[in-house]
Tab-separated table of C-alpha atoms and ligand atoms in Angstrom:
chain	number	residue	atom	x	y	z
A	8	MET	CA	-21.562	-65.550	-98.870
A	9	THR	CA	-20.863	-67.658	-95.783
A	10	TYR	CA	-18.617	-67.117	-92.848
A	11	ASP	CA	-17.352	-70.522	-91.809
A	12	THR	CA	-15.148	-70.263	-88.755
A	13	ARG	CA	-14.821	-74.032	-88.273
A	14	ARG	CA	-13.154	-74.344	-91.645
A	15	LEU	CA	-10.947	-71.395	-90.876
A	16	ASN	CA	-9.780	-73.000	-87.671
A	17	ARG	CA	-8.575	-75.943	-89.733
A	18	PHE	CA	-6.716	-73.402	-91.801
A	19	ASN	CA	-3.659	-73.430	-89.548
A	20	ALA	CA	-0.086	-72.363	-90.244
A	21	GLN	CA	0.810	-75.722	-91.787
A	22	CYS	CA	-2.080	-75.500	-94.212
A	23	ILE	CA	-1.099	-71.951	-95.250
A	24	TRP	CA	2.396	-73.225	-95.905
A	25	LYS	CA	1.143	-76.031	-98.154
A	26	PHE	CA	-1.072	-73.560	-99.985
A	27	ARG	CA	1.930	-71.308	-100.365
A	28	ARG	CA	4.044	-74.069	-101.892
A	29	LYS	CA	1.454	-75.121	-104.442
A	30	ASN	CA	0.396	-71.669	-105.530
A	31	LYS	CA	1.449	-68.375	-106.926
A	32	ILE	CA	2.309	-65.590	-104.547
A	33	PHE	CA	2.117	-61.885	-105.302
A	34	GLN	CA	2.926	-58.725	-103.396
A	35	ALA	CA	1.862	-55.083	-103.768
A	36	PRO	CA	3.026	-52.204	-101.576
A	37	GLY	CA	1.361	-49.320	-99.824
A	38	ARG	CA	2.688	-45.880	-100.637
A	39	VAL	CA	3.814	-42.707	-98.978
A	40	ASN	CA	3.111	-39.497	-100.820
A	41	LEU	CA	6.049	-37.130	-100.367
A	42	ILE	CA	4.200	-34.113	-101.771
A	43	GLY	CA	1.236	-33.288	-104.042
A	44	GLU	CA	-1.771	-33.952	-101.870
A	45	HIS	CA	-5.355	-33.928	-103.086
A	46	ILE	CA	-4.369	-32.850	-106.543
A	47	ASP	CA	-4.319	-36.146	-108.410
A	48	TYR	CA	-8.030	-35.691	-109.094
A	49	ASN	CA	-7.410	-32.035	-110.006
A	50	GLY	CA	-5.082	-32.890	-112.891
A	51	GLY	CA	-1.935	-32.060	-110.932
A	52	TYR	CA	1.506	-33.524	-110.259
A	53	VAL	CA	2.042	-35.912	-107.347
A	54	PHE	CA	5.238	-37.413	-105.944
A	55	PRO	CA	4.578	-40.748	-104.196
A	56	ALA	CA	6.821	-43.722	-103.509
A	57	ALA	CA	5.999	-47.362	-102.824
A	58	ILE	CA	6.945	-48.498	-99.334
A	59	ASP	CA	8.072	-51.709	-97.740
A	60	LYS	CA	4.727	-52.356	-96.059
A	61	VAL	CA	3.001	-54.758	-98.411
A	62	SER	CA	-0.096	-56.796	-99.046
A	63	THR	CA	0.858	-60.355	-99.969
A	64	VAL	CA	-1.477	-62.923	-101.463
A	65	ALA	CA	-1.249	-66.615	-102.265
A	66	VAL	CA	-3.749	-67.578	-104.931
A	67	ARG	CA	-4.966	-70.713	-106.697
A	68	ARG	CA	-7.587	-71.538	-109.286
A	69	ARG	CA	-10.973	-73.150	-108.727
A	70	GLN	CA	-13.006	-74.928	-111.353
A	71	ASP	CA	-16.319	-73.319	-110.386
A	72	SER	CA	-17.407	-69.679	-110.152
A	73	ILE	CA	-16.646	-69.184	-106.457
A	74	ILE	CA	-14.158	-66.666	-105.049
A	75	LYS	CA	-12.923	-67.387	-101.533
A	76	LEU	CA	-11.026	-64.782	-99.585
A	77	TYR	CA	-9.086	-65.644	-96.434
A	78	ALA	CA	-6.871	-63.347	-94.401
A	79	THR	CA	-4.207	-64.259	-91.895
A	80	ASP	CA	-5.625	-61.805	-89.373
A	81	LEU	CA	-9.369	-62.362	-89.836
A	82	GLN	CA	-11.655	-64.836	-88.161
A	83	TYR	CA	-13.899	-65.410	-91.152
A	84	ILE	CA	-13.906	-66.375	-94.799
A	85	VAL	CA	-15.617	-64.359	-97.525
A	86	GLU	CA	-17.221	-66.452	-100.219
A	87	ALA	CA	-18.654	-64.829	-103.339
A	88	ASP	CA	-20.131	-65.991	-106.640
A	89	LEU	CA	-18.665	-64.486	-109.808
A	90	ASN	CA	-22.115	-64.496	-111.378
A	91	ASN	CA	-23.515	-62.258	-108.751
A	92	LEU	CA	-20.798	-59.837	-107.690
A	93	ASP	CA	-23.073	-56.845	-107.225
A	94	GLN	CA	-24.333	-58.032	-103.884
A	95	TYR	CA	-21.076	-57.764	-101.913
A	96	LYS	CA	-20.474	-54.016	-102.144
A	97	ASN	CA	-21.037	-53.371	-98.439
A	98	LEU	CA	-18.737	-56.027	-96.999
A	99	LYS	CA	-16.560	-54.863	-94.116
A	100	TRP	CA	-13.629	-56.667	-95.733
A	101	GLY	CA	-13.475	-58.162	-99.215
A	102	ASN	CA	-15.189	-55.430	-101.246
A	103	TYR	CA	-11.918	-54.055	-102.643
A	104	GLN	CA	-10.976	-57.492	-103.948
A	105	LEU	CA	-14.408	-58.243	-105.345
A	106	GLY	CA	-14.572	-54.776	-106.922
A	107	VAL	CA	-11.493	-55.391	-109.052
A	108	ILE	CA	-12.613	-58.888	-109.998
A	109	ASP	CA	-15.934	-57.350	-111.047
A	110	GLN	CA	-14.030	-54.874	-113.305
A	111	ILE	CA	-11.982	-57.668	-114.859
A	112	ILE	CA	-15.174	-59.515	-115.768
A	113	LYS	CA	-16.721	-56.287	-117.094
A	114	LYS	CA	-13.692	-55.913	-119.371
A	115	GLY	CA	-14.747	-59.216	-120.960
A	116	MET	CA	-11.939	-61.364	-119.579
A	117	LYS	CA	-12.903	-64.962	-118.935
A	118	ILE	CA	-12.009	-66.102	-115.453
A	119	LYS	CA	-13.249	-68.811	-113.127
A	120	GLY	CA	-13.204	-68.921	-109.367
A	121	ALA	CA	-10.121	-68.610	-107.155
A	122	GLU	CA	-8.977	-68.859	-103.566
A	123	PHE	CA	-6.869	-66.141	-102.041
A	124	ILE	CA	-5.064	-65.898	-98.715
A	125	PHE	CA	-4.150	-62.332	-97.842
A	126	ASP	CA	-1.487	-61.199	-95.474
A	127	ASP	CA	-1.875	-57.441	-95.201
A	128	LYS	CA	0.934	-55.539	-93.588
A	129	VAL	CA	-0.053	-52.041	-94.728
A	130	PRO	CA	-1.825	-50.645	-91.665
A	131	LEU	CA	-5.516	-50.351	-92.526
A	132	GLY	CA	-7.039	-46.872	-92.820
A	133	SER	CA	-3.696	-45.253	-92.085
A	134	GLY	CA	-3.345	-43.109	-95.223
A	135	LEU	CA	-0.684	-45.443	-96.616
A	136	SER	CA	-3.005	-46.907	-99.246
A	137	SER	CA	-3.782	-50.269	-97.755
A	138	SER	CA	-6.830	-50.399	-100.046
A	139	ALA	CA	-4.828	-49.719	-103.203
A	140	ALA	CA	-2.319	-52.413	-102.211
A	141	ILE	CA	-5.142	-54.935	-101.832
A	142	GLU	CA	-6.753	-53.893	-105.101
A	143	VAL	CA	-3.549	-53.978	-107.104
A	144	VAL	CA	-2.344	-57.297	-105.708
A	145	THR	CA	-5.750	-58.876	-106.318
A	146	ALA	CA	-6.016	-57.643	-109.883
A	147	TYR	CA	-2.444	-58.580	-110.736
A	148	ALA	CA	-2.757	-62.014	-109.133
A	149	ILE	CA	-5.981	-63.025	-110.844
A	150	LEU	CA	-4.824	-61.736	-114.227
A	151	GLN	CA	-1.632	-63.769	-113.953
A	152	LEU	CA	-3.500	-66.783	-112.645
A	153	TYR	CA	-5.735	-66.820	-115.724
A	154	GLY	CA	-2.950	-65.979	-118.176
A	155	TYR	CA	-3.852	-62.366	-119.011
A	156	LYS	CA	-1.112	-59.832	-119.659
A	157	MET	CA	-1.923	-56.243	-118.755
A	158	ASP	CA	0.334	-53.203	-118.395
A	159	LYS	CA	0.831	-52.268	-114.758
A	160	LEU	CA	-0.466	-48.796	-115.569
A	161	ASP	CA	-3.691	-50.357	-116.889
A	162	VAL	CA	-3.904	-52.483	-113.769
A	163	ALA	CA	-3.767	-49.272	-111.745
A	164	LEU	CA	-6.517	-47.675	-113.857
A	165	LEU	CA	-8.721	-50.768	-113.561
A	166	CYS	CA	-8.317	-50.690	-109.760
A	167	GLN	CA	-9.183	-47.001	-109.601
A	168	LYS	CA	-12.334	-47.675	-111.586
A	169	ALA	CA	-13.259	-50.472	-109.194
A	170	GLU	CA	-12.885	-48.109	-106.260
A	171	HIS	CA	-15.126	-45.542	-107.957
A	172	GLU	CA	-17.810	-47.972	-109.070
A	173	TYR	CA	-17.788	-50.718	-106.469
A	174	VAL	CA	-16.544	-49.077	-103.274
A	175	GLY	CA	-17.919	-45.610	-104.044
A	176	VAL	CA	-14.821	-43.507	-103.320
A	177	LYS	CA	-14.002	-41.112	-106.146
A	178	CYS	CA	-10.253	-41.424	-105.611
A	179	GLY	CA	-7.558	-40.120	-107.951
A	180	ILE	CA	-5.018	-42.409	-109.622
A	181	MET	CA	-2.065	-41.789	-107.300
A	182	ASP	CA	-2.379	-44.694	-104.879
A	183	GLN	CA	-3.035	-47.455	-107.398
A	184	PHE	CA	-0.331	-46.004	-109.652
A	185	ALA	CA	2.253	-46.032	-106.851
A	186	SER	CA	1.367	-49.544	-105.750
A	187	ALA	CA	1.538	-50.884	-109.319
A	188	MET	CA	4.484	-48.881	-110.669
A	189	GLY	CA	6.764	-48.358	-107.632
A	190	LEU	CA	10.517	-48.691	-108.026
A	191	LYS	CA	13.005	-49.337	-105.246
A	192	ASP	CA	14.749	-46.184	-103.984
A	193	ASN	CA	12.779	-43.958	-106.366
A	194	ALA	CA	9.781	-41.695	-105.997
A	195	MET	CA	7.532	-41.103	-109.028
A	196	LEU	CA	6.744	-37.691	-110.424
A	197	LEU	CA	3.383	-38.371	-111.997
A	198	ASP	CA	1.403	-35.920	-114.118
A	199	CYS	CA	-2.101	-37.110	-113.280
A	200	ASN	CA	-3.512	-35.390	-116.324
A	201	SER	CA	-1.391	-37.019	-119.027
A	202	LEU	CA	-0.247	-40.025	-116.894
A	203	GLN	CA	3.331	-39.258	-117.981
A	204	TYR	CA	5.738	-40.128	-115.202
A	205	GLU	CA	9.364	-40.075	-114.257
A	206	TYR	CA	11.301	-41.990	-111.619
A	207	ILE	CA	13.355	-39.716	-109.400
A	208	PRO	CA	16.016	-41.348	-107.197
A	209	ILE	CA	15.566	-40.500	-103.522
A	210	LYS	CA	19.034	-40.013	-102.065
A	211	LEU	CA	18.661	-38.159	-98.808
A	212	ASP	CA	22.323	-38.506	-97.722
A	213	ASN	CA	22.260	-38.844	-93.976
A	214	TYR	CA	18.492	-38.329	-93.665
A	215	SER	CA	15.768	-40.918	-93.301
A	216	ILE	CA	12.086	-40.955	-94.157
A	217	ILE	CA	10.036	-41.591	-91.029
A	218	ILE	CA	6.336	-42.352	-91.113
A	219	SER	CA	4.426	-41.531	-87.942
A	220	ASN	CA	0.995	-43.057	-87.558
A	221	THR	CA	-1.620	-41.171	-85.492
A	222	ASN	CA	-3.415	-44.516	-85.025
A	223	LYS	CA	-6.590	-42.566	-85.676
A	224	LYS	CA	-8.671	-44.346	-88.251
A	225	ARG	CA	-10.202	-42.201	-90.940
A	226	SER	CA	-13.831	-42.691	-89.916
A	227	LEU	CA	-15.400	-39.890	-91.960
A	228	GLY	CA	-12.705	-40.248	-94.575
A	229	SER	CA	-14.571	-41.322	-97.661
A	230	SER	CA	-17.526	-38.958	-97.336
A	231	MET	CA	-15.272	-35.969	-96.628
A	232	TYR	CA	-13.019	-37.035	-99.481
A	233	ASN	CA	-15.905	-37.007	-101.958
A	234	LYS	CA	-17.008	-33.659	-100.493
A	235	ARG	CA	-13.599	-32.096	-101.128
A	236	ARG	CA	-13.681	-33.392	-104.646
A	237	SER	CA	-17.018	-31.772	-105.342
A	238	GLU	CA	-15.900	-28.507	-103.757
A	239	CYS	CA	-13.033	-28.470	-106.254
A	240	GLU	CA	-15.456	-29.113	-109.096
A	241	ARG	CA	-17.616	-26.182	-107.956
A	242	ALA	CA	-14.611	-23.870	-107.771
A	243	LEU	CA	-13.492	-24.956	-111.235
A	244	ALA	CA	-16.930	-24.307	-112.733
A	245	ASP	CA	-16.798	-20.710	-111.414
A	246	MET	CA	-13.231	-20.211	-112.643
A	247	GLN	CA	-14.088	-21.544	-116.082
A	248	LYS	CA	-16.276	-18.521	-116.740
A	249	LYS	CA	-13.075	-16.551	-117.397
A	250	PHE	CA	-11.009	-19.588	-118.542
A	251	PRO	CA	-13.379	-21.890	-120.420
A	252	GLU	CA	-10.465	-23.806	-122.007
A	253	LYS	CA	-9.090	-25.058	-118.651
A	254	LYS	CA	-10.088	-28.560	-117.692
A	255	TYR	CA	-8.564	-28.913	-114.199
A	256	LEU	CA	-7.733	-26.666	-111.264
A	257	CYS	CA	-4.075	-27.560	-111.741
A	258	ASP	CA	-4.138	-26.115	-115.276
A	259	PHE	CA	-4.164	-22.641	-113.695
A	260	SER	CA	-1.048	-20.635	-112.926
A	261	TYR	CA	-1.157	-18.693	-109.671
A	262	LYS	CA	-1.629	-15.444	-111.596
A	263	GLU	CA	-4.586	-16.873	-113.479
A	264	PHE	CA	-6.096	-18.132	-110.241
A	265	ILE	CA	-5.840	-14.705	-108.665
A	266	SER	CA	-7.434	-13.111	-111.712
A	267	CYS	CA	-10.586	-15.211	-111.317
A	268	ALA	CA	-10.579	-16.000	-107.565
A	269	ASP	CA	-13.367	-13.507	-106.915
A	270	ASP	CA	-15.631	-15.414	-109.283
A	271	ILE	CA	-15.603	-18.365	-106.887
A	272	LYS	CA	-18.810	-17.858	-104.966
A	273	ASP	CA	-18.196	-20.079	-101.989
A	274	ALA	CA	-15.324	-19.154	-99.601
A	275	ASP	CA	-14.453	-22.791	-98.813
A	276	CYS	CA	-14.345	-23.678	-102.505
A	277	LYS	CA	-12.033	-20.747	-103.107
A	278	ASN	CA	-9.640	-22.059	-100.419
A	279	ARG	CA	-9.724	-25.553	-101.933
A	280	ALA	CA	-8.841	-24.120	-105.346
A	281	GLU	CA	-5.998	-22.044	-103.921
A	282	HIS	CA	-4.566	-25.149	-102.271
A	283	ALA	CA	-4.756	-27.161	-105.505
A	284	VAL	CA	-3.117	-24.486	-107.644
A	285	CYS	CA	-0.291	-23.812	-105.180
A	286	GLU	CA	0.282	-27.451	-104.218
A	287	ASN	CA	0.831	-28.283	-107.860
A	288	LEU	CA	3.487	-25.564	-108.148
A	289	ARG	CA	5.093	-26.770	-104.885
A	290	VAL	CA	5.466	-30.274	-106.282
A	291	LEU	CA	7.371	-28.993	-109.304
A	292	ASP	CA	9.532	-26.621	-107.245
A	293	SER	CA	10.282	-29.251	-104.619
A	294	VAL	CA	11.349	-31.797	-107.238
A	295	LYS	CA	13.536	-29.165	-108.835
A	296	ALA	CA	15.235	-28.700	-105.467
A	297	LEU	CA	15.619	-32.433	-105.012
A	298	ARG	CA	17.265	-32.771	-108.404
A	299	LYS	CA	19.900	-30.266	-107.207
A	300	ASN	CA	20.292	-32.348	-104.064
A	301	ASP	CA	18.935	-29.415	-102.042
A	302	ILE	CA	17.104	-31.524	-99.468
A	303	SER	CA	16.536	-28.630	-97.153
A	304	SER	CA	14.543	-26.643	-99.751
A	305	PHE	CA	12.680	-29.788	-100.740
A	306	CYS	CA	11.576	-30.128	-97.119
A	307	LYS	CA	10.439	-26.495	-96.889
A	308	TYR	CA	7.880	-27.290	-99.579
A	309	LEU	CA	6.755	-30.291	-97.557
A	310	ASN	CA	6.112	-28.019	-94.592
A	311	LEU	CA	4.212	-25.483	-96.719
A	312	SER	CA	2.149	-28.330	-98.108
A	313	HIS	CA	1.058	-29.288	-94.603
A	314	ILE	CA	0.091	-25.703	-93.722
A	315	SER	CA	-2.043	-25.493	-96.842
A	316	LEU	CA	-3.717	-28.855	-96.179
A	317	ARG	CA	-4.420	-27.736	-92.636
A	318	ASP	CA	-5.657	-24.231	-93.306
A	319	LEU	CA	-6.985	-24.137	-96.859
A	320	TYR	CA	-7.971	-27.705	-97.707
A	321	GLU	CA	-8.971	-28.547	-94.117
A	322	VAL	CA	-8.135	-32.220	-94.201
A	323	SER	CA	-5.746	-32.306	-91.264
A	324	CYS	CA	-6.873	-33.016	-87.685
A	325	LYS	CA	-5.540	-32.451	-84.202
A	326	GLU	CA	-3.605	-35.731	-84.164
A	327	LEU	CA	-1.831	-35.006	-87.438
A	328	ASP	CA	-1.066	-31.439	-86.409
A	329	VAL	CA	0.441	-32.511	-83.087
A	330	LEU	CA	2.765	-34.950	-84.875
A	331	VAL	CA	3.780	-32.455	-87.561
A	332	GLU	CA	4.107	-29.327	-85.464
A	333	ASN	CA	6.180	-31.145	-82.855
A	334	ALA	CA	8.351	-32.656	-85.566
A	335	TRP	CA	9.018	-29.133	-86.930
A	336	MET	CA	10.357	-28.160	-83.484
A	337	GLN	CA	12.964	-30.927	-83.467
A	338	LYS	CA	16.395	-29.711	-84.465
A	339	ASP	CA	17.258	-32.629	-86.750
A	340	VAL	CA	13.992	-32.625	-88.694
A	341	LEU	CA	14.104	-30.897	-92.071
A	342	GLY	CA	10.434	-31.308	-92.975
A	343	SER	CA	7.202	-32.951	-91.942
A	344	ARG	CA	3.668	-33.115	-93.289
A	345	MET	CA	0.535	-35.188	-93.295
A	346	THR	CA	0.453	-37.741	-96.113
A	347	GLY	CA	-2.519	-39.247	-97.890
A	348	ALA	CA	-6.151	-38.211	-97.674
A	349	GLY	CA	-5.960	-36.868	-94.105
A	350	PHE	CA	-8.579	-36.848	-91.312
A	351	GLY	CA	-6.243	-39.172	-89.427
A	352	GLY	CA	-3.636	-41.586	-90.793
A	353	CYS	CA	0.061	-40.794	-91.064
A	354	THR	CA	2.654	-38.061	-91.375
A	355	VAL	CA	5.949	-38.219	-93.254
A	356	SER	CA	9.075	-36.584	-91.802
A	357	ILE	CA	12.628	-36.195	-93.032
A	358	VAL	CA	14.851	-36.800	-90.022
A	359	LYS	CA	18.604	-36.956	-89.647
A	360	SER	CA	19.402	-40.649	-89.470
A	361	GLU	CA	21.502	-40.400	-86.331
A	362	SER	CA	18.631	-38.658	-84.505
A	363	VAL	CA	15.823	-41.018	-85.479
A	364	LYS	CA	15.744	-42.742	-82.081
A	365	GLU	CA	15.577	-39.449	-80.251
A	366	PHE	CA	12.883	-38.193	-82.656
A	367	ILE	CA	10.689	-41.213	-81.997
A	368	GLU	CA	11.156	-40.976	-78.229
A	369	ASP	CA	10.383	-37.255	-78.092
A	370	ILE	CA	7.396	-37.267	-80.405
A	371	SER	CA	5.904	-40.410	-78.821
A	372	LYS	CA	5.998	-38.747	-75.419
A	373	VAL	CA	4.392	-35.447	-76.512
A	374	TYR	CA	1.790	-37.252	-78.611
A	375	LEU	CA	0.726	-39.546	-75.790
A	376	GLU	CA	0.508	-36.608	-73.375
A	377	ILE	CA	-1.622	-34.461	-75.663
A	378	ILE	CA	-3.721	-37.034	-77.480
A	379	GLY	CA	-4.021	-39.773	-74.892
A	380	HIS	CA	-3.074	-42.745	-77.071
A	381	SER	CA	0.194	-43.806	-78.668
A	382	ALA	CA	1.467	-43.075	-82.143
A	383	SER	CA	3.521	-45.654	-84.075
A	384	PHE	CA	6.624	-45.024	-86.168
A	385	TYR	CA	8.260	-46.734	-89.168
A	386	ILE	CA	11.534	-46.067	-90.891
A	387	CYS	CA	10.430	-46.136	-94.476
A	388	ASN	CA	12.312	-47.916	-97.245
A	389	ILE	CA	11.208	-47.206	-100.781
A	390	SER	CA	10.396	-50.429	-102.579
A	391	ASP	CA	9.126	-51.938	-105.837
A	392	GLY	CA	5.577	-52.030	-107.090
A	393	VAL	CA	3.423	-55.114	-107.562
A	394	LYS	CA	5.270	-58.354	-108.434
A	395	GLU	CA	5.220	-62.095	-108.214
A	396	ILE	CA	7.471	-63.409	-105.487
B	25	GLA	C1	-6.350	-40.787	-101.218
B	25	GLA	C2	-6.758	-41.057	-102.671
B	25	GLA	C3	-5.716	-40.497	-103.640
B	25	GLA	C4	-5.354	-39.047	-103.323
B	25	GLA	C5	-5.054	-38.883	-101.840
B	25	GLA	C6	-4.864	-37.434	-101.446
B	25	GLA	O1	-5.228	-41.530	-100.860
B	25	GLA	O2	-6.921	-42.437	-102.896
B	25	GLA	O3	-6.185	-40.626	-104.961
B	25	GLA	O4	-6.373	-38.182	-103.744
B	25	GLA	O5	-6.080	-39.414	-101.010
B	25	GLA	O6	-3.754	-36.906	-102.077
């Protein structure tokens, strides 16, 4: 790998434009999860939607075995050899891309080198799945470039595997699924156990989806994420003594959970399990409300989800709580919760459209006062999954 800044400097806007004209361009979105947090890896239901913050890539073939990765906002180039992909796992940037390329090769597909220019507009480390967007767009682009057809669902699974094996985060399938399979103006009710899914139109009448970013990067994110996952596994092992046939925490009804809760030895693990079981039921109840166009009940489940993530799953943080709890106090906000893995990142709020400006002004002020740095806000439009543009 070499970092060649002189060459990058020559890589000016005009050059990008030429590259753009001669090459294929693909786009994959980040996602917002409306409800169903930390249960994709517990066999539960999740309800994410793809958003209009996207990772875009222009890509072209090379005749050798070299992969070159450029980014519009980075001062260096990553260069990697396809024959030796194991050595780039610890890159600060580029490991997500190389991880999926590594998986594609492991699947036996024959590819040669390629050059990519990334333009990433999903804020990094913000809980909006910037990494899934990069993985999905890379996988989709290189498969198309070398003439391989793969179902978008399989692209998502391949990317998840890359994140497990190359990046070392034992993520669930939600993010890659949403980035690959998103559909404009629809959220996806995904059963993470069977991978059955349904598109549900999101018509919020005169309400808008607002994403508020704490601008706190998830520094401990991946290690705490893996820890939560293993706490769930420990809880499940204890619960299986009474219910050996159950494979996931989300296979339990609340009644079943209560009947074996005392078998869970560790108090934290018990809380994690309670969150998973109840969050799964909340997803189904909230979607039921949404189908009846009962937005207000839908939002109550969003609020309960936040409380559970804060108190039982313990993945919220001061910054997220300040945003959410102040949103709850606004009169034109129906619901608000953290979204994504937590420990920083973003919240999602359902705000009356005519009050969005006031909402942003009020919350910005309180947040700055209490936290000491600014939050950012986006009005979220639900968009399509990965595609060529
Ligand atoms: C991250 C993971 C997802 C999911 C969420 C929490 O975004 O990548 O698989 O577990 O956290 O819901």
